[in-house]
PDB file of C-alpha atoms and ligand atoms in Angstrom:
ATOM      1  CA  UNK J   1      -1.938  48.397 243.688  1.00  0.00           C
ATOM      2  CA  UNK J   2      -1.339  52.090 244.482  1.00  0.00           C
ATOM      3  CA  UNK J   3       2.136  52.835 243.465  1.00  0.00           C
ATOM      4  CA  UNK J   4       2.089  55.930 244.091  1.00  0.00           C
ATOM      5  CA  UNK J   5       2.440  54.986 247.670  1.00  0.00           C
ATOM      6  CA  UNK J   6       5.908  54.709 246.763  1.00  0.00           C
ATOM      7  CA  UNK J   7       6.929  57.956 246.258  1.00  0.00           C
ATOM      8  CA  UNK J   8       8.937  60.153 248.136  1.00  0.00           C
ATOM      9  CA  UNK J   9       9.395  63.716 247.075  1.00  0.00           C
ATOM     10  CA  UNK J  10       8.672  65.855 243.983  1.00  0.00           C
ATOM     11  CA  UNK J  11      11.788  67.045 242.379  1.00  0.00           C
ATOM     12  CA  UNK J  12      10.094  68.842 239.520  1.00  0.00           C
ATOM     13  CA  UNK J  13       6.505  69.173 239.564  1.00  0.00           C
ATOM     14  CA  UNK J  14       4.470  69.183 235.947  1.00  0.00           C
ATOM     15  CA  UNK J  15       4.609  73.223 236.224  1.00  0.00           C
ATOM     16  CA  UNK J  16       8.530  73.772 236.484  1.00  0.00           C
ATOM     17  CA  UNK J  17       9.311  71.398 234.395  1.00  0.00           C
ATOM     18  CA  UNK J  18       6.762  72.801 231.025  1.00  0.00           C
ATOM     19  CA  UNK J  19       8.374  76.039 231.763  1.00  0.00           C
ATOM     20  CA  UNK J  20      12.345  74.901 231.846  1.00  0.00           C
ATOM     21  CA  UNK J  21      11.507  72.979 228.552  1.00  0.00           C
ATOM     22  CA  UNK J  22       9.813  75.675 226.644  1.00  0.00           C
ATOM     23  CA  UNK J  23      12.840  78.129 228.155  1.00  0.00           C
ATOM     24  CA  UNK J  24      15.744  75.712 226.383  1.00  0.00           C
ATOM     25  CA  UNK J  25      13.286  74.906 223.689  1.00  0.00           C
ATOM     26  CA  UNK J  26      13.524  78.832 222.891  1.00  0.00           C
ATOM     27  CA  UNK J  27      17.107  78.647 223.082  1.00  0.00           C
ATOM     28  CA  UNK J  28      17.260  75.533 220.804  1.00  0.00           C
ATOM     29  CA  UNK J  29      15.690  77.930 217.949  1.00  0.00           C
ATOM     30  CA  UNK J  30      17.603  80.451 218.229  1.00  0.00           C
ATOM     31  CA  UNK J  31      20.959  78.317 218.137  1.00  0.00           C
ATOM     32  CA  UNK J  32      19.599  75.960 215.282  1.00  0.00           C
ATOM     33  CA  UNK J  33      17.785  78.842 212.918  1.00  0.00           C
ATOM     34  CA  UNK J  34      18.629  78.582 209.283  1.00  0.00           C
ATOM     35  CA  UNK J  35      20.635  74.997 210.565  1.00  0.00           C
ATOM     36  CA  UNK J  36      18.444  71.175 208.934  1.00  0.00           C
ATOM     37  CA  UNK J  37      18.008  69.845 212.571  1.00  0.00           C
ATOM     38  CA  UNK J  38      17.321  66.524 213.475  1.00  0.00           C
ATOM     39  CA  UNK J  39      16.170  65.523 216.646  1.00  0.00           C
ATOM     40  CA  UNK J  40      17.245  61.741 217.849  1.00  0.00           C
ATOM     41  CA  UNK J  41      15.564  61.117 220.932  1.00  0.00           C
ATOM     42  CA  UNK J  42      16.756  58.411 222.596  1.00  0.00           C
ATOM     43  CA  UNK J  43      14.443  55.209 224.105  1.00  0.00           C
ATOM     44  CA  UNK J  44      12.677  54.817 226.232  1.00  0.00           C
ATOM     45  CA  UNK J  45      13.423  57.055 228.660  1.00  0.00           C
ATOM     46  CA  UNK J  46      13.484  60.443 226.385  1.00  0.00           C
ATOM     47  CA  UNK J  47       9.955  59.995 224.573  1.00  0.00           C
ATOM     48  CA  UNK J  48       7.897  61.985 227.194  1.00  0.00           C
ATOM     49  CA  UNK J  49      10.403  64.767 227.409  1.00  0.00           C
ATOM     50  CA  UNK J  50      11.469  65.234 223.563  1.00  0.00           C
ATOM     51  CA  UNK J  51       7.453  65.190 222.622  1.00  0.00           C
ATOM     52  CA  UNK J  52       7.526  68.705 225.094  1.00  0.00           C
ATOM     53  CA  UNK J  53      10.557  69.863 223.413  1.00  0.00           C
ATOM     54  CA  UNK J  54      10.181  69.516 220.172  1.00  0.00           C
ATOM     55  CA  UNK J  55       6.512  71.112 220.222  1.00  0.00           C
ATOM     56  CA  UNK J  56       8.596  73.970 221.920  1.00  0.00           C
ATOM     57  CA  UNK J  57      11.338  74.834 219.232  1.00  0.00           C
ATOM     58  CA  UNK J  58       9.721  76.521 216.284  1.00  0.00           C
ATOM     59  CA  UNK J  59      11.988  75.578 213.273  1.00  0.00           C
ATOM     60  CA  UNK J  60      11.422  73.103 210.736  1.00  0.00           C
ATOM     61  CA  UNK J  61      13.010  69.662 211.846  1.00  0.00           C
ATOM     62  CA  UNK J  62      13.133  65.985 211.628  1.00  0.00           C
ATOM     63  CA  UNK J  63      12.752  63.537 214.368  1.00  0.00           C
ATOM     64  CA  UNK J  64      13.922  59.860 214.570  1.00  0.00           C
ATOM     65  CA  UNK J  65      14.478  57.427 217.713  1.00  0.00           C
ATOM     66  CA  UNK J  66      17.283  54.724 218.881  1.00  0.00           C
ATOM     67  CA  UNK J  67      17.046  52.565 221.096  1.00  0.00           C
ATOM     68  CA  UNK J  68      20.060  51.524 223.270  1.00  0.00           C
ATOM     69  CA  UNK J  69      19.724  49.100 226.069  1.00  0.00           C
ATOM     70  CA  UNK J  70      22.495  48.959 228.608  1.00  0.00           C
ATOM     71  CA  UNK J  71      23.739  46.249 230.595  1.00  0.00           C
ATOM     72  CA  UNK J  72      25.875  45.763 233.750  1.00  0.00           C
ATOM     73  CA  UNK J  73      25.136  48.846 235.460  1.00  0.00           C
ATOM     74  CA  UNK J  74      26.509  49.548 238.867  1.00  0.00           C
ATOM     75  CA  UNK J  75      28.628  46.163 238.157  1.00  0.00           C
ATOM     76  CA  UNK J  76      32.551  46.068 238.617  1.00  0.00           C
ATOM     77  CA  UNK J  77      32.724  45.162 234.696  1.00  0.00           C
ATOM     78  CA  UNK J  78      32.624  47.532 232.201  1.00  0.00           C
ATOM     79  CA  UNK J  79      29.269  48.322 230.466  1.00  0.00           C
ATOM     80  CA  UNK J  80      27.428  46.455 227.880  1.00  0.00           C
ATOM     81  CA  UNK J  81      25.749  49.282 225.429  1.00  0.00           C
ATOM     82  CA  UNK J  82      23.299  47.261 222.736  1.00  0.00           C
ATOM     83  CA  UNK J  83      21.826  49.522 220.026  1.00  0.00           C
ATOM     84  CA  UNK J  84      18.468  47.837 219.071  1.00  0.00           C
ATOM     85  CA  UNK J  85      17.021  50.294 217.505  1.00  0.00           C
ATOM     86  CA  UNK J  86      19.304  52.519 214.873  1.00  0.00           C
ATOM     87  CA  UNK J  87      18.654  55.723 212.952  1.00  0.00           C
ATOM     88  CA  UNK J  88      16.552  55.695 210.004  1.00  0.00           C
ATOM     89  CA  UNK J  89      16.807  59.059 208.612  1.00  0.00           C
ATOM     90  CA  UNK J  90      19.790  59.993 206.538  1.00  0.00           C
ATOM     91  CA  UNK J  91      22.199  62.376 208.985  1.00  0.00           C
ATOM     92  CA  UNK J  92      24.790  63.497 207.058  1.00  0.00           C
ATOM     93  CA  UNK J  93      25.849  67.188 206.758  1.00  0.00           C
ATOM     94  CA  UNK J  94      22.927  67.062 208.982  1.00  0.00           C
ATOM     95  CA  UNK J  95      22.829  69.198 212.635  1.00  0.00           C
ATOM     96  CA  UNK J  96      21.857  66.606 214.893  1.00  0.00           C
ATOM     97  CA  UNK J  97      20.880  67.355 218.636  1.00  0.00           C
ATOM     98  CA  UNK J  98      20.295  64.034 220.531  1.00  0.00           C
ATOM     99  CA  UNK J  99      17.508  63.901 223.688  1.00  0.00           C
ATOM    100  CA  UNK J 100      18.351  62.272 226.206  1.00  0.00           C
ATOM    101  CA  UNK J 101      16.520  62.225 229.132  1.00  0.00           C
ATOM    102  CA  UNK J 102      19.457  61.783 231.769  1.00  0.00           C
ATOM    103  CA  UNK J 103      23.026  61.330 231.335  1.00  0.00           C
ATOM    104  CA  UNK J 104      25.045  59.827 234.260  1.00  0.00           C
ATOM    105  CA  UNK J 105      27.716  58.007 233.482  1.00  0.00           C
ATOM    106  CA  UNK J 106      27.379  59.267 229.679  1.00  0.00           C
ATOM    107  CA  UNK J 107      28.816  56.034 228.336  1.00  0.00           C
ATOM    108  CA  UNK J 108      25.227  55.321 226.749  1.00  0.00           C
ATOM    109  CA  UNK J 109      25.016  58.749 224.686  1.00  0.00           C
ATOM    110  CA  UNK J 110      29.011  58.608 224.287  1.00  0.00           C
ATOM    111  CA  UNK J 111      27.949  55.296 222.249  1.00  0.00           C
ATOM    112  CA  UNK J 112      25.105  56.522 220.188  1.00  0.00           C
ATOM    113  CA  UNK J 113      27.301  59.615 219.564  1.00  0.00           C
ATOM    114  CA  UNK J 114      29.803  57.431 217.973  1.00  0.00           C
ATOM    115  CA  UNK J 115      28.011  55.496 216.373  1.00  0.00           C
ATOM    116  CA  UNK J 116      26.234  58.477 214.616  1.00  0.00           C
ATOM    117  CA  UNK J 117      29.117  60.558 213.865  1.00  0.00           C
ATOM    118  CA  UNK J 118      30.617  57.699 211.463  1.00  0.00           C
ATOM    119  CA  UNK J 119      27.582  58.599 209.121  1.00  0.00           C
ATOM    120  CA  UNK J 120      29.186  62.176 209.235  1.00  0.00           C
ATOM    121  CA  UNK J 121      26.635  65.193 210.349  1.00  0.00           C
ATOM    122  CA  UNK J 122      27.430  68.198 209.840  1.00  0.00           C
ATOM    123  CA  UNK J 123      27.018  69.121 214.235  1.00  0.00           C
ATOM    124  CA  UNK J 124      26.149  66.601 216.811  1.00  0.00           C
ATOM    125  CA  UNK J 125      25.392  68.193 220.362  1.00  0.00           C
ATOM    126  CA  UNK J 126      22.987  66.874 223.470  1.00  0.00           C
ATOM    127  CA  UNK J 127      19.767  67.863 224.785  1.00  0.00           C
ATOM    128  CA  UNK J 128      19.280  66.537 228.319  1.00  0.00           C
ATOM    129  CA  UNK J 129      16.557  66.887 230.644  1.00  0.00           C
ATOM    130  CA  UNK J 130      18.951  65.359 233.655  1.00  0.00           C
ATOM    131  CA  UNK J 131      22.277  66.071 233.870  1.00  0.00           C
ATOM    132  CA  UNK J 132      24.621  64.323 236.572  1.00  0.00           C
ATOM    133  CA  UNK J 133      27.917  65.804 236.997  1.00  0.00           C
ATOM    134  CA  UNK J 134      29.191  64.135 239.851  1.00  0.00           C
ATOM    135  CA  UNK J 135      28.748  60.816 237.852  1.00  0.00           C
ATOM    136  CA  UNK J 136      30.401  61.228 234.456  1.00  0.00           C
ATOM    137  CA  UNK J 137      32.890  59.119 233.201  1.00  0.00           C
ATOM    138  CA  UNK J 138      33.252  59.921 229.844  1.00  0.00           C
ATOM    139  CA  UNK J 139      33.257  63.010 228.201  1.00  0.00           C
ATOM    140  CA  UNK J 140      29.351  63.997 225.501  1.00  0.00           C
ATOM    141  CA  UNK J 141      29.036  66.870 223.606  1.00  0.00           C
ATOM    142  CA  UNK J 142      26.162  68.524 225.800  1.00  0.00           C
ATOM    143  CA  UNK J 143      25.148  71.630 224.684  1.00  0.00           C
ATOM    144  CA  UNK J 144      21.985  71.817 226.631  1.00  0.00           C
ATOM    145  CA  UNK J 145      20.383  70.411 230.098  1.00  0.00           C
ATOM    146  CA  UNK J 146      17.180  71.196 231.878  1.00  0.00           C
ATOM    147  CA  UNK J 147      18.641  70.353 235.512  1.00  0.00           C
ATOM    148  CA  UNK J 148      21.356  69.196 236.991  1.00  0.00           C
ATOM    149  CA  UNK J 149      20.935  66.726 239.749  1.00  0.00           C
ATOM    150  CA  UNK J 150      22.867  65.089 242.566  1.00  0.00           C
ATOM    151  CA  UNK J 151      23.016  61.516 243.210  1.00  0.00           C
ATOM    152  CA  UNK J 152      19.371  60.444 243.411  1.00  0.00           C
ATOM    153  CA  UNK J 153      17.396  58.128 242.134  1.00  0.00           C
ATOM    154  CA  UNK J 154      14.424  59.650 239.678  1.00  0.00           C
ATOM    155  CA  UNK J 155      11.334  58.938 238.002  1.00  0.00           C
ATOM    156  CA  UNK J 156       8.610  59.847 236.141  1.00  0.00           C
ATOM    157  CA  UNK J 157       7.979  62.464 232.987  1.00  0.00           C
ATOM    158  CA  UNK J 158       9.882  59.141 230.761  1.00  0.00           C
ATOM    159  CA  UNK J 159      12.084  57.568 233.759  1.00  0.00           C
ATOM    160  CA  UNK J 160      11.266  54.424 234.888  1.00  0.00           C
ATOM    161  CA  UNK J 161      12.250  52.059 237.732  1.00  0.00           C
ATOM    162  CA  UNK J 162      12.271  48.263 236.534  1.00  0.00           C
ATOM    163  CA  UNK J 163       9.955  49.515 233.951  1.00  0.00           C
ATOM    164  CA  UNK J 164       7.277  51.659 235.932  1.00  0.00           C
ATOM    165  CA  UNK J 165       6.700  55.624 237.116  1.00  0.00           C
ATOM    166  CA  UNK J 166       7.416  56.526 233.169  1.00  0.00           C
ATOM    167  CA  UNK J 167       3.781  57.864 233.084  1.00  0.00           C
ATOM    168  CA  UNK J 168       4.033  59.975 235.970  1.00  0.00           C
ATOM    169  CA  UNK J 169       3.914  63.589 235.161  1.00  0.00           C
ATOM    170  CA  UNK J 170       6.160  65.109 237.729  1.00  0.00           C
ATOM    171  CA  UNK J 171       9.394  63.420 238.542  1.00  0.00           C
ATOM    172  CA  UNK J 172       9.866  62.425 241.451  1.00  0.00           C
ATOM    173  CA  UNK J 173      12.109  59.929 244.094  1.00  0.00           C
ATOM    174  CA  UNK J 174      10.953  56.778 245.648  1.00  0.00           C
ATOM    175  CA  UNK J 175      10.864  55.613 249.574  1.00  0.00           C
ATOM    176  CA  UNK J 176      11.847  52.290 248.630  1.00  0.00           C
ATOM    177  CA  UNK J 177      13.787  51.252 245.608  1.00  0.00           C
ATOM    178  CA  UNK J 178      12.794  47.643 245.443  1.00  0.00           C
ATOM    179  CA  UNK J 179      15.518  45.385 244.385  1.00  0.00           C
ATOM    180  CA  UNK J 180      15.685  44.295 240.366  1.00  0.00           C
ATOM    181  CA  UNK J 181      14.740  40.633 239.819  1.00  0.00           C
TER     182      UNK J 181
HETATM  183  C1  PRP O 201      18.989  55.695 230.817  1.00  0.00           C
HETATM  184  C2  PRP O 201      18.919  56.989 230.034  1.00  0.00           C
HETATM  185  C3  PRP O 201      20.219  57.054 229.317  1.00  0.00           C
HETATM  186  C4  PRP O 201      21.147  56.245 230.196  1.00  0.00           C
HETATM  187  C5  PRP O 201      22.008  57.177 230.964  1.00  0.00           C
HETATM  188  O1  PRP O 201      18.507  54.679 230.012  1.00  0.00           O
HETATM  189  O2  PRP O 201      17.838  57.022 229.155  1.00  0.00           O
HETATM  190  O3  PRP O 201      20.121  56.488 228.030  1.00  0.00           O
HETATM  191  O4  PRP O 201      20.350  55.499 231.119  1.00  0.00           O
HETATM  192  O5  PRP O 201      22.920  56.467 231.727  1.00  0.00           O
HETATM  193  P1  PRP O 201      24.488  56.585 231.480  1.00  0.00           P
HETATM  194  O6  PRP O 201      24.819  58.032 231.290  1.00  0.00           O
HETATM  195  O7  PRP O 201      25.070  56.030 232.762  1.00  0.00           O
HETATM  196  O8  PRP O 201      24.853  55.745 230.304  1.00  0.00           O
HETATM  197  P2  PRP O 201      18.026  53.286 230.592  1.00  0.00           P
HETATM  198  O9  PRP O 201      19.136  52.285 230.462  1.00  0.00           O
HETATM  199  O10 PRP O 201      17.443  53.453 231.958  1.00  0.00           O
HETATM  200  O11 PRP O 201      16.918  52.861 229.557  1.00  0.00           O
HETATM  201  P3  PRP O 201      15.514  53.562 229.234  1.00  0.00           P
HETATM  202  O12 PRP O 201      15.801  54.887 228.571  1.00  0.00           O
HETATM  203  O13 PRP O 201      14.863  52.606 228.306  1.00  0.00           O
HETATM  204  O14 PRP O 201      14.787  53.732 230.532  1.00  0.00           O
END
């Protein structure tokens, strides 16, 4: 099956986005210098992205994952947000930057944020690679984003549709979004 049939437009080819993420990786360093960073990239949707960044920040770090599934999305009720896979490294007095690799409504990374802070870091900010204003509900502490976007649908470089595209290098939007069994 060629799936790439499927897509529409590039929205950030390979090129632009290597250079945006070594740009805010430089800025990363120079904010965290002399700080005990620890990155918490968040699955699966992060892992392409935060394996760019973190080769791009030049400072002495720790990395660990979660994994947080959400539920209900788009629906009328409110949001299911199911961490099943937590933090292993010890956080506090710790400066923790989480990746994400889009926040929309924010109410996943508002969760993980809360759930981290009651281990008590030292700084907990966000590192997105996505950013959609227009969609927020709830208020994250993002310090940093690589683009902000409108209301489309993306994929590729880590995002996925119904599981696919996350190997794509560029990301990019589809013709058809197929509907979700
Ligand atoms: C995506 C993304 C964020 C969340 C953002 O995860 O990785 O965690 O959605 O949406 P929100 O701001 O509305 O909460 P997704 O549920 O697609 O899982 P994945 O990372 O495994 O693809």
């Amino acid at each position: 099956m060629d799936y790439k049939k499927n897509i529409d437009k590039v929205l950030y080819d390979r090129d632009i986005l290597a250079a945006r993420v070594v740009e805010v990786g430089r800025q990363i360093r120079a904010d965290y210098a002399g700080k005990d960073l620890v990155a918490v990239t968040v699955l699966k949707g992060a892992f392409v992205f935060a394996a760019d960044l973190i080769r791009a920040i030049d400072l002495p770090m720790a990395v660990d994952f979660a994994e947080i599934i959400s539920y209900g999305e788009g629906a009328e009720i409110a949001e299911e947000v199911v961490l099943t896979k937590d933090v292993a490294v010890n956080v506090k007095g710790r400066d923790v930057l989480v990746v994400e690799d889009i926040i929309d409504t924010g109410l996943t990374t508002s969760f993980l944020v809360d759930h981290l802070r009651i281990r008590e870091p030292r700084s907990i900010h966000i590192c997105a690679l996505l950013y959609k204003p227009a969609m927020q509900r709830v208020e994250v502490p993002l310090r940093y984003v690589c683009f902000e976007v409108g209301d489309v649908f993306a994929v590729g470089y880590g995002l996925d549709y119904a599981g696919q595209y996350r190997n794509l290098p560029d990301i990019v939007t589809l013709k058809e979004i197929p509907p979700e069994e």
